[in-house]
XYZ file of C-alpha atoms in Angstrom:
781
model
C 21.228 82.516 143.092
C 17.939 84.328 142.749
C 17.574 83.731 138.995
C 17.711 79.931 139.173
C 14.089 79.267 140.226
C 12.852 81.726 137.577
C 14.838 79.869 134.837
C 13.542 76.610 136.158
C 9.890 77.791 136.002
C 10.355 79.245 132.437
C 11.821 75.980 131.202
C 8.882 73.899 132.625
C 6.410 76.332 131.031
C 8.119 76.068 127.648
C 8.044 72.303 127.918
C 4.360 72.119 128.807
C 3.474 74.564 125.949
C 5.419 72.402 123.437
C 3.661 69.337 124.549
C 0.226 70.973 124.062
C 1.053 72.140 120.585
C 2.284 68.602 119.613
C -0.890 66.965 121.030
C -3.132 69.374 119.066
C -1.301 68.700 115.821
C -1.617 64.963 116.372
C -5.276 65.372 117.072
C -5.717 67.353 113.949
C -4.032 64.731 111.924
C -6.273 61.976 113.416
C -9.413 64.057 112.638
C -8.266 64.470 109.045
C -7.441 60.792 108.678
C -10.942 59.860 109.963
C -12.514 62.272 107.469
C -10.613 60.657 104.606
C -11.641 57.226 105.833
C -15.251 58.286 105.967
C -15.115 59.607 102.541
C -13.707 56.159 101.364
C -16.339 54.118 103.278
C -19.301 55.635 101.347
C -18.303 54.443 97.894
C -17.179 51.097 99.187
C -20.552 50.408 100.912
C -22.503 51.629 97.872
C -20.533 49.458 95.540
C -21.074 46.419 97.769
C -24.802 47.096 97.946
C -25.072 47.508 94.135
C -23.334 44.112 93.714
C -25.605 42.526 96.307
C -28.685 43.860 94.529
C -27.536 42.663 91.122
C -26.802 39.216 92.449
C -30.250 39.104 94.027
C -31.929 40.232 90.863
C -30.029 37.671 88.736
C -31.103 34.917 91.203
C -34.810 35.945 91.108
C -34.650 36.225 87.273
C -33.181 32.766 86.997
C -35.860 31.322 89.253
C -38.616 33.072 87.276
C -37.099 31.904 83.907
C -36.902 28.381 85.182
C -40.546 28.621 86.041
C -42.549 26.754 88.688
C -44.268 24.238 86.453
C -47.335 26.327 86.308
C -48.434 24.959 82.898
C -47.832 21.359 83.972
C -49.771 21.860 87.270
C -52.609 23.461 85.318
C -52.734 20.454 83.012
C -52.650 17.986 85.750
C -55.351 19.809 87.725
C -57.520 19.907 84.633
C -57.140 16.165 84.294
C -58.024 15.717 87.901
C -61.056 18.058 87.510
C -62.199 15.933 84.579
C -61.948 12.783 86.703
C -63.792 14.472 89.563
C -66.528 15.731 87.117
C -67.262 12.157 85.972
C -67.788 11.017 89.573
C -69.867 14.117 90.465
C -72.028 13.680 87.394
C -72.896 10.101 88.301
C -73.377 10.814 92.112
C -75.417 14.012 91.655
C -77.922 12.340 89.302
C -79.477 10.635 92.387
C -79.626 7.301 90.675
C -80.117 4.293 92.847
C -79.093 2.007 90.020
C -75.403 2.871 90.045
C -73.672 -0.454 90.320
C -71.604 -1.385 93.253
C -68.571 -2.089 91.025
C -68.815 1.387 89.544
C -68.981 2.878 93.015
C -65.875 0.947 94.018
C -64.075 2.229 90.906
C -65.144 5.874 91.777
C -63.738 5.341 95.233
C -60.405 4.308 93.806
C -60.459 7.286 91.427
C -61.175 9.754 94.304
C -58.389 8.063 96.407
C -55.878 8.653 93.633
C -57.108 12.193 92.983
C -56.715 13.048 96.694
C -53.165 11.644 96.659
C -52.363 13.612 93.520
C -53.888 16.780 94.980
C -51.833 16.382 98.110
C -48.661 16.142 96.099
C -49.524 19.165 93.906
C -50.568 21.209 96.900
C -47.270 20.504 98.610
C -45.398 21.503 95.523
C -47.443 24.741 95.091
C -47.002 25.636 98.736
C -43.227 25.320 98.358
C -43.255 27.440 95.264
C -45.510 29.985 96.950
C -43.093 30.310 99.907
C -40.146 30.807 97.641
C -42.022 33.427 95.574
C -43.066 35.302 98.649
C -39.376 35.280 99.855
C -38.213 36.663 96.549
C -40.979 39.223 96.376
C -40.093 40.542 99.887
C -36.413 40.633 98.729
C -37.385 42.769 95.757
C -39.376 45.155 98.004
C -36.566 45.495 100.443
C -34.103 46.283 97.675
C -36.522 48.868 96.154
C -36.843 50.651 99.583
C -33.175 50.703 100.223
C -32.277 54.378 100.506
C -28.642 53.719 99.596
C -29.767 52.478 96.179
C -31.914 55.632 95.423
C -30.529 58.162 92.933
C -29.436 61.491 94.516
C -27.981 64.169 92.105
C -26.683 66.131 95.083
C -24.572 63.294 96.324
C -21.260 63.466 94.465
C -20.417 59.798 95.269
C -23.861 58.429 94.059
C -23.512 60.545 90.929
C -20.590 58.327 89.973
C -22.857 55.243 90.053
C -25.913 56.764 88.540
C -26.036 54.452 85.454
C -25.793 51.307 87.639
C -28.424 52.628 90.049
C -30.806 53.441 87.159
C -30.429 50.033 85.724
C -31.036 48.314 89.109
C -34.223 50.452 89.451
C -35.548 49.339 86.068
C -34.550 45.710 86.692
C -36.230 45.713 90.121
C -39.472 46.983 88.525
C -39.331 44.216 85.866
C -38.406 41.429 88.141
C -41.007 42.607 90.738
C -43.732 42.604 88.060
C -42.779 39.046 86.882
C -42.468 37.681 90.483
C -45.895 39.222 91.262
C -47.469 37.550 88.208
C -45.989 34.088 89.097
C -47.091 34.528 92.782
C -50.554 35.379 91.632
C -50.693 32.262 89.300
C -49.319 29.968 91.990
C -51.798 31.322 94.472
C -54.683 30.807 92.039
C -53.605 27.198 91.445
C -53.171 26.623 95.133
C -56.632 27.961 95.762
C -58.004 25.741 92.970
C -56.273 22.680 94.425
C -57.617 23.431 97.822
C -61.124 23.840 96.401
C -60.774 20.525 94.571
C -59.577 18.842 97.692
C -62.683 20.067 99.601
C -64.922 18.791 96.739
C -63.136 15.435 96.736
C -63.803 15.140 100.498
C -67.456 15.852 100.014
C -67.577 13.394 97.094
C -65.997 10.695 99.205
C -68.564 11.213 101.974
C -71.329 11.020 99.342
C -69.726 7.964 97.829
C -69.555 6.219 101.230
C -73.252 6.935 101.777
C -74.025 5.666 98.254
C -72.092 2.490 98.900
C -73.773 1.911 102.197
C -77.132 2.532 100.480
C -76.230 0.317 97.563
C -75.282 -2.441 100.005
C -78.783 -2.187 101.716
C -80.576 -2.167 98.465
C -78.608 -5.092 97.120
C -79.291 -7.049 100.327
C -82.925 -6.299 100.102
C -85.309 -6.912 97.272
C -84.652 -4.367 94.579
C -87.372 -5.419 92.012
C -90.498 -7.600 92.227
C -90.218 -11.350 92.227
C -89.699 -12.739 88.708
C -93.294 -14.152 88.598
C -94.626 -10.716 89.426
C -92.218 -8.802 87.123
C -93.836 -6.483 84.504
C -93.825 -7.477 80.857
C -93.012 -4.115 79.373
C -89.915 -4.079 77.085
C -87.345 -1.457 76.215
C -87.621 0.424 72.944
C -84.551 0.683 70.695
C -83.960 4.181 71.861
C -84.139 3.115 75.493
C -81.742 0.210 74.885
C -79.363 2.543 73.185
C -79.547 5.059 75.937
C -78.863 2.389 78.658
C -75.961 1.041 76.797
C -74.588 4.490 76.157
C -75.077 5.428 79.843
C -73.402 2.239 81.073
C -70.448 2.160 78.742
C -69.864 5.923 78.938
C -69.356 5.758 82.798
C -67.310 2.619 82.497
C -65.317 4.000 79.665
C -64.302 6.995 81.737
C -63.270 4.721 84.549
C -61.325 2.548 82.059
C -59.631 5.622 80.587
C -58.625 6.946 83.988
C -57.287 3.545 85.036
C -55.130 3.180 81.836
C -53.749 6.758 82.221
C -52.804 6.151 85.851
C -51.156 2.727 85.228
C -49.332 3.322 81.958
C -45.948 2.658 83.572
C -47.163 -0.768 84.884
C -48.361 -1.673 81.439
C -45.089 -0.622 79.898
C -43.184 -2.809 82.299
C -45.392 -5.826 81.554
C -44.925 -5.185 77.785
C -41.124 -5.216 78.237
C -41.368 -8.532 80.139
C -43.431 -10.085 77.341
C -41.073 -8.692 74.723
C -38.263 -10.514 76.428
C -40.331 -13.719 76.407
C -40.929 -13.232 72.662
C -37.244 -12.727 71.871
C -36.279 -15.632 74.083
C -38.669 -18.055 72.361
C -38.001 -16.760 68.822
C -34.215 -17.045 69.291
C -34.517 -20.640 70.495
C -36.535 -21.546 67.379
C -33.850 -20.006 65.202
C -31.170 -21.952 67.042
C -33.173 -25.172 66.688
C -33.105 -24.802 62.823
C -29.319 -24.879 62.720
C -28.116 -28.015 61.043
C -25.751 -29.097 63.868
C -28.669 -28.692 66.421
C -31.268 -30.153 64.086
C -29.398 -33.418 63.729
C -29.421 -33.921 67.526
C -33.000 -32.884 68.432
C -34.797 -33.367 65.168
C -37.797 -31.298 63.993
C -39.342 -29.275 66.751
C -43.074 -28.748 66.719
C -45.339 -27.516 69.551
C -49.126 -27.154 69.489
C -49.130 -24.002 71.727
C -45.904 -22.328 70.465
C -44.809 -21.018 67.113
C -41.551 -19.794 65.646
C -43.077 -16.266 65.814
C -44.847 -16.394 69.172
C -47.027 -13.317 68.663
C -50.186 -15.018 69.848
C -48.426 -16.887 72.655
C -46.863 -13.684 73.872
C -50.220 -11.991 73.817
C -51.724 -14.702 75.934
C -48.818 -14.409 78.476
C -49.327 -10.616 78.568
C -53.082 -10.819 79.179
C -52.727 -13.594 81.770
C -50.156 -11.911 83.953
C -51.690 -8.434 83.890
C -53.853 -9.058 87.070
C -50.674 -9.668 89.098
C -49.421 -6.199 88.349
C -52.883 -4.499 88.453
C -54.707 -5.913 91.489
C -56.995 -2.922 91.829
C -58.186 -2.973 88.199
C -61.850 -2.107 87.685
C -64.245 -4.859 86.751
C -64.861 -3.526 83.287
C -61.116 -3.746 82.611
C -61.008 -7.390 83.913
C -64.026 -8.268 81.650
C -62.428 -6.682 78.489
C -59.081 -8.260 79.178
C -60.801 -11.690 79.540
C -62.788 -11.206 76.356
C -59.732 -10.261 74.331
C -57.783 -13.259 75.869
C -60.547 -15.570 74.823
C -60.582 -14.261 71.285
C -56.796 -14.568 71.007
C -56.942 -18.147 72.315
C -59.665 -19.039 69.833
C -57.493 -17.714 66.962
C -54.410 -19.355 68.339
C -55.848 -22.852 68.943
C -58.595 -23.146 66.236
C -56.389 -25.780 64.358
C -55.318 -27.562 67.511
C -58.547 -28.278 69.314
C -60.826 -31.051 68.303
C -64.176 -30.166 66.711
C -66.100 -31.056 69.883
C -63.841 -28.958 72.115
C -63.893 -26.067 69.615
C -67.688 -26.019 69.555
C -67.859 -26.024 73.307
C -65.336 -23.226 73.411
C -67.397 -21.111 70.901
C -70.510 -21.726 72.963
C -68.648 -20.416 76.168
C -67.253 -17.442 74.240
C -70.634 -16.480 72.696
C -72.493 -16.815 76.061
C -69.798 -14.721 77.805
C -70.111 -11.886 75.234
C -73.893 -11.954 75.469
C -73.699 -11.980 79.269
C -71.499 -8.791 79.281
C -73.816 -6.843 77.150
C -77.071 -8.077 78.578
C -75.894 -7.136 82.125
C -76.049 -3.551 81.169
C -79.757 -3.942 79.974
C -81.138 -5.942 82.830
C -84.092 -4.234 84.518
C -87.036 -5.319 86.491
C -88.847 -6.528 83.282
C -89.677 -10.131 83.048
C -88.080 -10.999 79.673
C -84.632 -9.575 80.289
C -84.538 -11.305 83.637
C -85.531 -14.644 82.033
C -82.696 -14.162 79.449
C -80.209 -13.568 82.242
C -81.552 -16.569 84.119
C -81.205 -18.729 81.029
C -77.526 -17.767 80.548
C -76.781 -18.565 84.196
C -78.610 -21.903 83.883
C -76.592 -22.746 80.764
C -73.256 -22.144 82.656
C -74.597 -23.985 85.684
C -75.259 -27.150 83.573
C -71.983 -26.728 81.792
C -70.133 -26.351 85.114
C -71.777 -29.597 86.524
C -70.819 -31.516 83.331
C -67.207 -30.213 83.397
C -66.912 -30.951 87.108
C -67.616 -34.611 86.479
C -65.732 -35.278 83.278
C -63.302 -32.604 82.179
C -59.660 -32.772 83.216
C -56.998 -30.166 82.548
C -53.550 -31.847 82.423
C -51.711 -28.560 83.096
C -53.161 -28.243 86.693
C -53.877 -30.673 89.548
C -57.344 -32.258 89.395
C -58.502 -30.363 92.604
C -57.599 -27.027 91.132
C -59.999 -27.288 88.185
C -62.651 -28.835 90.415
C -62.458 -25.831 92.763
C -62.935 -23.470 89.714
C -65.883 -25.415 88.357
C -67.359 -25.712 91.851
C -67.192 -21.897 92.118
C -68.975 -21.568 88.852
C -71.770 -23.919 89.871
C -72.171 -22.166 93.194
C -72.046 -18.659 91.787
C -74.467 -19.290 88.888
C -76.807 -21.251 91.113
C -76.822 -18.404 93.611
C -77.374 -15.912 90.835
C -80.349 -17.775 89.616
C -82.010 -17.717 93.166
C -81.174 -14.079 93.582
C -82.656 -13.202 90.212
C -85.891 -15.089 91.026
C -86.309 -13.339 94.428
C -85.518 -9.773 93.093
C -81.877 -9.288 94.081
C -80.913 -8.376 90.508
C -77.635 -6.454 91.255
C -76.218 -9.378 93.312
C -77.359 -11.885 90.679
C -75.470 -10.017 88.036
C -72.401 -9.716 90.199
C -72.236 -13.365 91.324
C -73.109 -14.718 87.836
C -70.415 -12.706 86.058
C -67.852 -13.643 88.742
C -68.674 -17.383 88.310
C -68.477 -17.268 84.596
C -65.130 -15.380 84.562
C -63.770 -17.951 87.044
C -64.356 -20.696 84.383
C -62.982 -18.714 81.472
C -60.024 -17.593 83.617
C -59.027 -21.137 84.560
C -59.135 -22.305 80.996
C -57.113 -19.337 79.836
C -54.545 -19.940 82.537
C -54.213 -23.562 81.442
C -53.323 -22.444 77.907
C -50.845 -19.947 79.511
C -49.312 -22.684 81.566
C -48.900 -24.941 78.458
C -47.266 -22.103 76.543
C -44.741 -21.655 79.355
C -44.058 -25.380 79.655
C -43.443 -25.618 75.866
C -41.102 -22.709 76.020
C -39.191 -24.457 78.870
C -39.048 -27.678 76.996
C -37.624 -25.826 73.910
C -34.981 -24.213 76.106
C -33.996 -27.618 77.653
C -33.509 -29.168 74.175
C -31.393 -26.248 72.979
C -29.456 -26.328 76.272
C -28.694 -30.086 75.944
C -27.198 -29.472 72.469
C -25.084 -26.492 73.656
C -24.103 -27.992 77.005
C -25.852 -25.122 78.776
C -27.146 -24.624 82.269
C -30.355 -26.728 81.713
C -28.224 -29.678 80.430
C -27.113 -30.187 84.054
C -30.655 -30.838 85.210
C -32.936 -33.760 84.998
C -35.520 -32.691 82.434
C -38.427 -34.671 83.846
C -37.823 -33.448 87.356
C -37.351 -29.838 86.190
C -40.679 -29.875 84.181
C -42.542 -31.435 87.028
C -41.372 -28.731 89.475
C -41.924 -25.977 86.920
C -45.427 -27.352 86.395
C -46.153 -27.055 90.144
C -44.857 -23.508 90.362
C -47.106 -22.559 87.360
C -50.065 -24.174 89.010
C -49.582 -22.201 92.247
C -48.934 -18.994 90.313
C -52.097 -19.547 88.139
C -54.093 -20.334 91.249
C -53.044 -16.999 92.827
C -54.026 -15.166 89.549
C -57.364 -16.906 89.547
C -58.085 -15.889 93.228
C -57.057 -12.271 92.585
C -59.478 -12.039 89.635
C -62.280 -13.767 91.561
C -61.936 -11.436 94.531
C -61.760 -8.397 92.205
C -65.001 -9.402 90.495
C -66.721 -9.937 93.845
C -65.437 -6.502 95.075
C -63.556 -8.064 97.921
C -60.024 -6.974 96.925
C -59.937 -3.744 98.836
C -61.487 -5.307 101.864
C -59.034 -8.204 101.886
C -56.132 -5.884 101.255
C -57.222 -3.558 104.146
C -57.679 -6.601 106.456
C -54.317 -8.014 105.682
C -52.578 -4.636 106.058
C -54.332 -4.250 109.468
C -53.321 -7.656 110.588
C -49.723 -7.551 109.384
C -48.894 -4.040 110.172
C -50.479 -3.624 113.667
C -47.863 -3.320 116.326
C -47.909 -6.019 118.950
C -45.974 -6.348 122.195
C -44.303 -9.335 123.777
C -42.736 -8.201 127.009
C -40.522 -5.268 126.135
C -40.318 -6.235 122.459
C -42.459 -4.524 119.856
C -43.101 -6.301 116.557
C -45.770 -6.859 113.858
C -47.053 -10.024 112.131
C -45.707 -8.632 108.872
C -42.198 -8.726 110.282
C -42.637 -12.246 111.487
C -43.974 -13.327 108.118
C -41.096 -11.746 106.249
C -38.620 -13.394 108.743
C -40.176 -16.817 108.096
C -40.306 -16.418 104.319
C -36.701 -15.183 104.130
C -35.469 -18.145 106.215
C -37.579 -20.550 104.096
C -36.199 -19.221 100.835
C -32.619 -19.200 102.078
C -32.952 -22.843 103.190
C -34.387 -23.842 99.860
C -31.685 -21.976 97.970
C -28.832 -23.497 99.926
C -30.294 -27.007 99.245
C -30.311 -26.404 95.504
C -26.951 -24.812 95.222
C -25.307 -27.982 93.813
C -27.423 -27.661 90.710
C -25.717 -24.357 89.820
C -22.406 -26.148 89.743
C -23.678 -29.130 87.776
C -23.250 -31.604 90.543
C -25.259 -34.768 90.221
C -26.219 -37.475 92.652
C -23.134 -39.649 93.394
C -23.125 -43.378 93.227
C -20.426 -45.587 94.858
C -19.438 -47.573 91.696
C -19.995 -44.783 89.156
C -17.126 -42.535 88.055
C -17.308 -39.130 89.549
C -15.283 -36.060 89.438
C -13.776 -34.652 92.655
C -15.685 -31.524 93.503
C -14.257 -28.853 95.684
C -15.905 -27.060 98.549
C -17.451 -24.278 96.505
C -20.924 -25.708 97.190
C -20.486 -25.649 100.920
C -18.892 -22.168 100.740
C -21.869 -20.761 98.775
C -24.256 -22.480 101.153
C -22.591 -20.803 104.020
C -22.809 -17.396 102.258
C -26.482 -17.927 101.454
C -27.303 -18.835 105.076
C -25.452 -15.810 106.564
C -27.019 -13.446 104.099
C -30.465 -14.969 104.729
C -30.036 -14.635 108.498
C -28.956 -11.042 108.204
C -31.837 -10.192 105.940
C -34.245 -12.065 108.186
C -33.166 -10.235 111.239
C -33.339 -6.958 109.347
C -36.879 -7.677 108.163
C -37.957 -8.709 111.650
C -37.556 -5.113 112.771
C -35.952 -6.228 115.978
C -33.790 -3.329 117.391
C -30.056 -3.952 117.915
C -30.378 -3.680 121.710
C -33.020 -6.335 121.740
C -30.995 -8.440 119.332
C -28.035 -8.157 121.709
C -30.307 -9.539 124.420
C -31.343 -12.450 122.185
C -27.718 -13.152 121.209
C -26.823 -13.125 124.940
C -29.582 -15.608 125.682
C -28.414 -17.660 122.710
C -24.869 -17.614 124.247
C -26.237 -18.929 127.544
C -28.080 -21.659 125.511
C -24.865 -22.489 123.658
C -23.050 -22.777 126.956
C -25.667 -25.057 128.445
C -26.609 -27.410 125.702
C -25.719 -26.315 122.167
C -21.919 -26.921 122.265
C -22.065 -29.859 119.813
C -24.168 -27.859 117.359
C -21.882 -24.819 117.369
C -18.838 -27.171 117.297
C -20.191 -28.858 114.144
C -20.991 -25.629 112.508
C -17.548 -24.156 113.140
C -15.896 -27.471 112.046
C -17.914 -27.196 108.762
C -16.515 -23.774 108.156
C -13.006 -24.952 108.821
C -13.536 -27.999 106.564
C -14.599 -25.520 103.758
C -11.355 -23.604 103.837
C -8.944 -26.388 104.959
C -10.204 -28.898 102.451
C -9.001 -32.140 103.968
C -11.389 -33.951 101.559
C -13.606 -33.172 98.650
C -16.886 -34.504 97.253
C -16.219 -37.870 95.585
C -13.178 -38.732 97.818
C -13.013 -42.209 99.462
C -12.326 -41.650 103.110
C -12.193 -43.697 106.215
C -13.181 -42.591 109.689
C -13.006 -45.185 112.564
C -15.138 -48.080 111.340
C -16.904 -46.133 108.586
C -15.606 -46.107 104.919
C -17.218 -44.597 101.927
C -17.375 -41.982 99.175
C -18.031 -38.394 100.300
C -21.480 -37.571 98.913
C -22.083 -34.156 100.368
C -20.226 -31.603 102.544
C -22.720 -29.580 104.625
C -22.510 -26.843 107.176
C -23.334 -29.080 110.125
C -22.653 -32.577 108.800
C -21.360 -34.537 105.784
C -22.699 -37.629 104.080
C -20.724 -40.800 103.173
C -21.931 -43.417 100.653
C -20.674 -46.827 101.774
C -20.021 -49.768 99.439
C -23.142 -51.370 100.813
C -25.236 -48.462 99.534
C -26.173 -46.912 102.878
C -25.718 -43.218 103.499
C -23.893 -42.360 106.733
C -24.257 -38.920 108.241
C -21.256 -37.839 110.134
C -21.018 -34.607 112.166
C -18.373 -32.295 110.919
C -16.849 -32.105 114.446
C -16.042 -35.888 114.225
C -14.479 -35.420 110.782
C -12.315 -32.652 111.962
C -11.199 -34.037 115.316
C -11.048 -37.730 114.414
C -8.382 -39.826 112.652
C -9.515 -39.404 109.052
C -7.996 -41.377 106.158
C -8.374 -39.996 102.730
C -7.541 -42.648 100.110
C -8.020 -40.370 97.090
C -6.693 -36.946 98.177
C -3.790 -36.845 95.649
C -4.794 -39.781 93.381
C -7.108 -42.775 93.247
C -4.410 -45.419 93.400
C -4.693 -48.272 95.943
C -2.236 -51.081 96.809
C -4.402 -54.230 96.880
C -3.219 -57.472 98.503
C -3.867 -61.050 97.316
C -3.030 -64.124 99.480
C -3.021 -67.830 98.485
C -1.011 -71.075 99.096
C 0.599 -73.450 96.566
C 2.362 -76.750 97.011
C 6.048 -76.661 98.051
C 7.123 -78.532 94.923
C 5.992 -75.771 92.550
C 8.371 -74.111 90.131
C 8.623 -70.576 91.537
C 9.951 -69.120 88.364
C 7.069 -70.455 86.310
C 4.689 -69.416 89.039
C 5.958 -65.733 89.078
C 5.739 -65.582 85.257
C 2.116 -66.791 85.354
C 1.161 -64.323 88.149
C 2.790 -61.350 86.325
C 1.100 -62.229 83.025
C -2.313 -62.578 84.597
C -2.018 -59.319 86.499
C -0.583 -57.485 83.482
C -3.726 -58.497 81.541
C -5.972 -56.804 84.126
C -7.505 -53.341 83.048
C -7.536 -52.068 86.646
C -3.807 -52.115 87.338
C -1.291 -49.282 87.053
C 0.959 -50.265 84.162
C 4.066 -48.411 85.261
C 4.018 -50.002 88.691
C 4.800 -53.736 88.469
C 3.330 -56.174 91.037
C 5.272 -57.406 93.964
C 5.255 -61.251 94.501
C 6.395 -62.026 98.074
C 6.652 -65.226 100.002
C 4.612 -64.649 103.122
C 5.017 -67.957 104.938
C 6.554 -71.423 104.510
C 5.280 -74.794 105.655
C 6.370 -78.413 105.096
C 4.044 -78.886 102.190
C 2.989 -75.444 101.115
C 4.206 -71.931 100.341
C 2.101 -68.883 101.151
C 2.379 -66.063 98.637
C 1.416 -62.354 99.087
C 0.890 -60.327 95.929
C 0.858 -56.497 96.208
C -0.663 -54.775 93.143
C -1.336 -51.126 92.522
C -4.879 -50.667 91.109
C -5.958 -47.398 89.390
C -9.239 -46.924 91.259
C -9.968 -47.542 94.894
C -13.555 -48.362 94.117
C -12.820 -51.454 91.957
C -10.764 -53.352 94.462
C -13.399 -56.033 95.095
C -14.000 -56.531 91.330
C -10.221 -56.660 90.674
C -9.646 -59.341 93.306
C -12.481 -61.427 91.975
C -11.454 -61.183 88.367
C -7.659 -61.775 89.104
C -8.252 -64.769 91.417
C -10.524 -66.444 88.821
C -8.001 -65.945 85.963
C -5.116 -67.163 88.291
C -6.999 -70.330 89.138
C -7.627 -71.008 85.436
C -3.945 -70.356 84.639
C -2.781 -72.656 87.482
C -5.013 -75.481 86.367
C -3.688 -75.234 82.819
C -0.057 -75.187 84.173
C -0.765 -78.141 86.595
C -0.251 -76.026 89.693
C -2.305 -76.966 92.669
C -3.555 -74.616 95.312
C -3.434 -75.683 98.846
């Protein structure tokens, strides 16, 4: 009994001791496992870091090999520096004689240079940021202690070749990245310095322009009667010409370099014109075509239209280059006049050719003499004489000369501008405003030469269109559907408007007003205006109106695309489907969507407008909407077609047009009846020609009761059979309609092949029946 507690205590002690031993062994195993895991973590982390470094080095190398366009940026900066140098050289000379047109050209150059510098600076800043990021990445990898070589570390010793290679590659890539960063930084500093210089030059240029304006408005040189008589020596003349054309030449070169893409586009357009005209001439020489249209000969167009294409090229250039410098306009005009002289030397009369040579020679002399004009008496007298010559020529041409290619008022406006400008130039020259005299005189002369050149351009285009119309008429092409006289008349109007716009652009350019007008129009059209809670600009309103107008014009001329002509009541016409109305609907819908998009009206505001429109529809526009929806239903349901003969209530006629809101009927009396589509859809409509054009016509007449019916029926059948308007496989029906004591009323039902000839059929048949009855001795009652 006494040993039981002792045994119990011993058992508990043994159990606790065993548990302690087991726990210690477990802890030892966990410590060993953690040691093994730590030994495995080191090489895994090192390997990952080596792979990351190699990937980063590869990325930096790829970026450095791809480059950052350093050479290209250097070349572009050099070109910009050259452009800036030409402006700086002229402004820093302190000359007061720098012409206003040169200053305006310099302003355009500086504006383009500033835009280009902003683009290059943005590109360089982006490259600089990327290089700094990569440089910092290289520095971080180089300073990473895990990538350093340690011979005492057994694990790093295993990766010693890779670590050595990474170290060398980091040195190489760091050196290359540093060089690129240095180059980009230098270019960025240069671009910044050039930007500051451009700003300074713009300020100086604005001051010079203001000063030039004051000088031009005031008297620059003595009055002409007080002008000195000293003349230039040959060396002085050469120096002034060289100075003038050197500065203008640099401006011209810069302009051509900056607009080469526009010139290329215009050349492509003119090449298309050349191929079009040349191919039409080749087609006209085919025997089958030549028999129909005969020999084709145009005064302004040749089979190889090289000169004509050059004239088109030089005339449309101002449209694509509205900011061209004045020297460019003058050279283009001079070349254009020379080309016209070569092209029309055998076409113009001797008198017209002599006048043209006089204008050409005076124009050339005016261009060169404008660069030599000074305060001396003789040069100013020469300039005054040239202006006086053009003044007298303008007065004579205003009174007597007419250009058939343009409206009379157009040419009168051009000659009136010539007279006004040259007269003003003479007055300004006399009173010492020599710069304004040169500017106004040259603008007036170019206005005359430009209008004559544009007349030649218009005639070339008219001849090209006429050639296309003749070829199309032989091949049943698109132009064969159109009225040639109407088409040429409308095309002539379009050319006149287009030429007038070009003439105005050149005139404003020569007067130095282009930039001012453009700035004014931009300000007026782009300024935001407020109407209640709606914000808009006049530009949006203009776009809205223009798009609606064009859409309306297009939907009106859609029938031309499908070859539909004006329908007459008696004339034969094919039945046209509702494609025209469908395309009209599509054009109107697209036009409305584009117009609302161009208006800039937000969708929430548009919802308000549509809500207000819904109220308006509910109050007073039900009929309009009803007719519009009915028109859409008629398009798809097709209860009648253009050319069908329909009857609605007391109105009968041929369908002339199917519109969106209403349709037109042409009655037999020749009147046009406009019927709302809602009435056509909801009313009782009879279509006499939906499936065919047959019509059962009815003839009534009375004969005596003693007549031989068998003979009578044979005569009637023979007469009706001889008519060209009856359906041959449907014989006539001869019926007795009424009987009386001394007469018999007959009704004849005849199927005729065209509903539109019923009246003519009845008249012809009754006349022939009367003649046949008289020959047979049958009397009509």
